PDB file of C-alpha atoms in Angstrom:
ATOM      1  CA  MET A   1      11.213   8.965 -16.532  1.00 46.00           C
ATOM      2  CA  GLY A   2       7.649   8.815 -17.873  1.00 51.00           C
ATOM      3  CA  HIS A   3       4.356   8.122 -16.132  1.00 52.00           C
ATOM      4  CA  ASP A   4       4.615   4.431 -17.068  1.00 61.00           C
ATOM      5  CA  ASP A   5       7.947   4.029 -15.250  1.00 85.00           C
ATOM      6  CA  LEU A   6       6.634   5.255 -11.907  1.00 95.00           C
ATOM      7  CA  PRO A   7       4.766   3.583  -9.075  1.00 95.00           C
ATOM      8  CA  THR A   8       1.117   4.561  -9.163  1.00 95.00           C
ATOM      9  CA  LEU A   9      -1.031   6.281  -6.605  1.00 94.00           C
ATOM     10  CA  GLU A  10      -4.814   6.034  -6.564  1.00 93.00           C
ATOM     11  CA  LEU A  11      -6.874   8.475  -4.517  1.00 91.00           C
ATOM     12  CA  ALA A  12      -9.877   6.919  -2.749  1.00 86.00           C
ATOM     13  CA  PHE A  13     -11.857   4.643  -5.083  1.00 87.00           C
ATOM     14  CA  PRO A  14     -12.582   5.228  -8.790  1.00 91.00           C
ATOM     15  CA  GLY A  15     -15.457   7.634  -9.308  1.00 92.00           C
ATOM     16  CA  PRO A  16     -16.443  11.128  -8.227  1.00 92.00           C
ATOM     17  CA  GLU A  17     -14.252  11.233  -5.113  1.00 89.00           C
ATOM     18  CA  ARG A  18     -11.108  10.284  -7.061  1.00 93.00           C
ATOM     19  CA  ASP A  19     -12.022  12.656  -9.889  1.00 94.00           C
ATOM     20  CA  ARG A  20     -12.386  15.560  -7.452  1.00 92.00           C
ATOM     21  CA  GLY A  21      -9.038  14.704  -5.863  1.00 93.00           C
ATOM     22  CA  VAL A  22      -7.205  14.564  -9.187  1.00 96.00           C
ATOM     23  CA  ALA A  23      -8.831  17.853 -10.258  1.00 96.00           C
ATOM     24  CA  ALA A  24      -7.731  19.445  -6.962  1.00 96.00           C
ATOM     25  CA  ILE A  25      -4.131  18.335  -7.585  1.00 97.00           C
ATOM     26  CA  LEU A  26      -4.198  19.654 -11.155  1.00 96.00           C
ATOM     27  CA  SER A  27      -5.596  23.002  -9.995  1.00 96.00           C
ATOM     28  CA  GLY A  28      -2.958  23.343  -7.254  1.00 95.00           C
ATOM     29  CA  ARG A  29      -5.520  23.272  -4.427  1.00 95.00           C
ATOM     30  CA  LYS A  30      -4.414  19.846  -3.183  1.00 97.00           C
ATOM     31  CA  THR A  31      -0.837  19.576  -1.899  1.00 98.00           C
ATOM     32  CA  ALA A  32      -1.345  16.925   0.796  1.00 97.00           C
ATOM     33  CA  LEU A  33      -2.957  13.530   1.180  1.00 96.00           C
ATOM     34  CA  THR A  34      -3.594  11.077   3.959  1.00 96.00           C
ATOM     35  CA  GLY A  35      -3.656   7.304   4.073  1.00 95.00           C
ATOM     36  CA  LEU A  36      -4.560   4.905   6.848  1.00 97.00           C
ATOM     37  CA  LEU A  37      -1.367   3.150   7.996  1.00 98.00           C
ATOM     38  CA  GLU A  38      -3.355  -0.072   8.435  1.00 97.00           C
ATOM     39  CA  ILE A  39      -4.115  -0.108   4.684  1.00 95.00           C
ATOM     40  CA  TYR A  40      -0.397   0.025   3.835  1.00 95.00           C
ATOM     41  CA  GLU A  41       0.316  -2.757   6.330  1.00 97.00           C
ATOM     42  CA  HIS A  42      -2.545  -4.930   5.079  1.00 97.00           C
ATOM     43  CA  ALA A  43      -1.417  -4.493   1.461  1.00 95.00           C
ATOM     44  CA  GLY A  44       2.189  -5.292   2.384  1.00 96.00           C
ATOM     45  CA  GLU A  45       3.298  -1.907   1.039  1.00 94.00           C
ATOM     46  CA  ALA A  46       6.075   0.176   2.525  1.00 95.00           C
ATOM     47  CA  VAL A  47       5.208   3.638   3.759  1.00 97.00           C
ATOM     48  CA  PRO A  48       6.376   6.087   1.088  1.00 96.00           C
ATOM     49  CA  VAL A  49       9.319   8.406   1.758  1.00 97.00           C
ATOM     50  CA  ALA A  50      10.078  11.982   0.833  1.00 98.00           C
ATOM     51  CA  GLY A  51      11.586  12.248  -2.627  1.00 98.00           C
ATOM     52  CA  GLN A  52       9.515   9.455  -4.150  1.00 97.00           C
ATOM     53  CA  LEU A  53       7.694  10.165  -7.400  1.00 98.00           C
ATOM     54  CA  PHE A  54       4.243   8.767  -8.158  1.00 97.00           C
ATOM     55  CA  SER A  55       1.975   8.742 -11.161  1.00 97.00           C
ATOM     56  CA  VAL A  56      -1.493   9.652  -9.893  1.00 97.00           C
ATOM     57  CA  LEU A  57      -4.166   7.711 -11.763  1.00 97.00           C
ATOM     58  CA  ASP A  58      -7.590   8.971 -12.771  1.00 96.00           C
ATOM     59  CA  SER A  59     -10.787   6.929 -12.433  1.00 96.00           C
ATOM     60  CA  ASP A  60     -10.087   5.210 -15.754  1.00 96.00           C
ATOM     61  CA  GLY A  61      -6.677   4.030 -14.545  1.00 95.00           C
ATOM     62  CA  ARG A  62      -4.810   6.501 -16.756  1.00 96.00           C
ATOM     63  CA  PRO A  63      -1.897   8.630 -15.509  1.00 96.00           C
ATOM     64  CA  ALA A  64      -3.188  12.136 -14.755  1.00 97.00           C
ATOM     65  CA  VAL A  65      -0.272  13.856 -13.026  1.00 97.00           C
ATOM     66  CA  THR A  66       3.142  13.110 -11.525  1.00 97.00           C
ATOM     67  CA  ILE A  67       3.849  14.171  -7.955  1.00 98.00           C
ATOM     68  CA  GLU A  68       6.928  14.164  -5.745  1.00 98.00           C
ATOM     69  CA  LEU A  69       6.526  13.602  -2.019  1.00 98.00           C
ATOM     70  CA  VAL A  70       8.231  16.362  -0.061  1.00 98.00           C
ATOM     71  CA  GLU A  71       7.235  15.256   3.458  1.00 98.00           C
ATOM     72  CA  VAL A  72       5.918  11.994   4.891  1.00 98.00           C
ATOM     73  CA  ARG A  73       4.927  11.548   8.534  1.00 98.00           C
ATOM     74  CA  VAL A  74       3.215   8.695  10.356  1.00 98.00           C
ATOM     75  CA  VAL A  75       1.174  10.394  13.061  1.00 98.00           C
ATOM     76  CA  PRO A  76      -1.902   9.783  15.199  1.00 98.00           C
ATOM     77  CA  MET A  77      -5.045  11.371  13.751  1.00 97.00           C
ATOM     78  CA  LYS A  78      -5.152  13.818  16.659  1.00 97.00           C
ATOM     79  CA  GLU A  79      -1.939  15.449  15.360  1.00 97.00           C
ATOM     80  CA  ILE A  80      -3.407  16.584  12.027  1.00 97.00           C
ATOM     81  CA  ASP A  81      -3.694  20.371  12.232  1.00 97.00           C
ATOM     82  CA  ASP A  82      -5.792  22.940  10.383  1.00 97.00           C
ATOM     83  CA  ASP A  83      -2.978  23.799   7.948  1.00 97.00           C
ATOM     84  CA  PHE A  84      -2.596  20.176   6.837  1.00 97.00           C
ATOM     85  CA  ALA A  85      -6.370  19.749   6.610  1.00 96.00           C
ATOM     86  CA  ARG A  86      -6.638  22.750   4.271  1.00 96.00           C
ATOM     87  CA  ALA A  87      -3.669  21.496   2.192  1.00 97.00           C
ATOM     88  CA  GLU A  88      -5.745  18.394   1.375  1.00 94.00           C
ATOM     89  CA  GLY A  89      -7.579  20.667  -1.076  1.00 92.00           C
ATOM     90  CA  ARG A  90     -11.022  19.230  -0.381  1.00 89.00           C
ATOM     91  CA  GLY A  91     -12.483  22.339   1.204  1.00 91.00           C
ATOM     92  CA  TYR A  92     -12.011  21.270   4.807  1.00 92.00           C
ATOM     93  CA  PRO A  93     -12.176  24.457   6.914  1.00 92.00           C
ATOM     94  CA  ASP A  94     -10.147  22.883   9.711  1.00 96.00           C
ATOM     95  CA  ALA A  95      -8.844  19.661  11.230  1.00 96.00           C
ATOM     96  CA  ALA A  96     -12.299  18.777  12.593  1.00 96.00           C
ATOM     97  CA  GLY A  97     -13.771  18.822   9.076  1.00 95.00           C
ATOM     98  CA  TRP A  98     -10.830  16.788   7.785  1.00 96.00           C
ATOM     99  CA  ARG A  99     -11.274  14.316  10.625  1.00 96.00           C
ATOM    100  CA  ALA A 100     -15.001  13.783  10.034  1.00 95.00           C
ATOM    101  CA  ALA A 101     -14.481  13.116   6.316  1.00 93.00           C
ATOM    102  CA  HIS A 102     -11.547  10.776   6.875  1.00 94.00           C
ATOM    103  CA  GLU A 103     -13.302   8.837   9.626  1.00 95.00           C
ATOM    104  CA  GLU A 104     -16.228   8.301   7.263  1.00 94.00           C
ATOM    105  CA  PHE A 105     -13.959   7.151   4.428  1.00 92.00           C
ATOM    106  CA  PHE A 106     -11.775   4.912   6.622  1.00 95.00           C
ATOM    107  CA  ARG A 107     -14.943   3.215   7.933  1.00 95.00           C
ATOM    108  CA  SER A 108     -16.506   2.933   4.456  1.00 94.00           C
ATOM    109  CA  ASP A 109     -17.658  -0.333   2.931  1.00 94.00           C
ATOM    110  CA  GLY A 110     -14.777  -0.241   0.426  1.00 92.00           C
ATOM    111  CA  VAL A 111     -12.085   0.082   3.083  1.00 94.00           C
ATOM    112  CA  SER A 112     -13.785  -2.470   5.343  1.00 95.00           C
ATOM    113  CA  GLU A 113     -14.034  -4.922   2.456  1.00 96.00           C
ATOM    114  CA  PHE A 114     -10.348  -4.446   1.612  1.00 95.00           C
ATOM    115  CA  LEU A 115      -9.242  -4.931   5.228  1.00 96.00           C
ATOM    116  CA  GLY A 116     -11.730  -7.709   5.973  1.00 97.00           C
ATOM    117  CA  ARG A 117     -13.120  -5.700   8.884  1.00 96.00           C
ATOM    118  CA  THR A 118     -14.092  -2.172   9.837  1.00 96.00           C
ATOM    119  CA  PRO A 119     -11.048  -0.448  11.323  1.00 96.00           C
ATOM    120  CA  VAL A 120     -11.104   1.226  14.713  1.00 94.00           C
ATOM    121  CA  ILE A 121     -10.722   4.965  14.174  1.00 96.00           C
ATOM    122  CA  ASP A 122      -9.892   7.167  17.157  1.00 96.00           C
ATOM    123  CA  ASP A 123      -7.416   9.866  18.241  1.00 97.00           C
ATOM    124  CA  ASP A 124      -4.528   7.402  18.245  1.00 98.00           C
ATOM    125  CA  THR A 125      -5.220   5.798  14.848  1.00 97.00           C
ATOM    126  CA  LEU A 126      -2.047   6.138  12.799  1.00 98.00           C
ATOM    127  CA  VAL A 127      -2.238   7.863   9.432  1.00 98.00           C
ATOM    128  CA  VAL A 128       0.374   8.535   6.765  1.00 98.00           C
ATOM    129  CA  ALA A 129       0.334  12.297   6.221  1.00 98.00           C
ATOM    130  CA  GLU A 130       2.042  13.260   2.972  1.00 98.00           C
ATOM    131  CA  ARG A 131       2.811  16.613   1.387  1.00 98.00           C
ATOM    132  CA  PHE A 132       3.730  16.733  -2.277  1.00 98.00           C
ATOM    133  CA  ARG A 133       4.431  18.925  -5.253  1.00 98.00           C
ATOM    134  CA  VAL A 134       3.398  18.465  -8.875  1.00 98.00           C
ATOM    135  CA  VAL A 135       6.365  17.713 -11.144  1.00 96.00           C
ATOM    136  CA  ALA A 136       4.635  16.877 -14.456  1.00 84.00           C
TER     137      ALA A 136
END
C-alpha cells in the first residue's frame, strides 16, 4: 500500500510548526502526537485506533512519511505524563511544558475558526493521545 492509498494526517497547520513536526518524526525524536477530541467530533471523524496507518503530509500537502499507530487513548489533559510529553519530540521537558504549548495551540485562532468558537481547555479537556512508529 502506497502513501496515496492511506488516510492522511496533518500536524498543526501548514508552515513552520508542521515542518518541525514532520522533521521530528523523520529524525525519530517524535513518536507521539496529541489531538483535541473536540476537533475530531466537530469534523465528524472517528477517533483513530491502534494499527491504523497514516500518510503524514508536509506543508505542501505531499506525503512525507507513513506511520502506524501503536497506542491510542482518549484521556483528560491532566493524565498526560512527562514520558508522553517528551515522546512528542518537540523539546518539552515535562508535562507542564507540553500542557502550556497545547493549551496555546488549542486556543489558537486557527482552531477557534475551525470550531466556530474558542474551546474551553482545562484539566478535564479530553485529548486523543497517540503513540506511533514509522513504517515507511
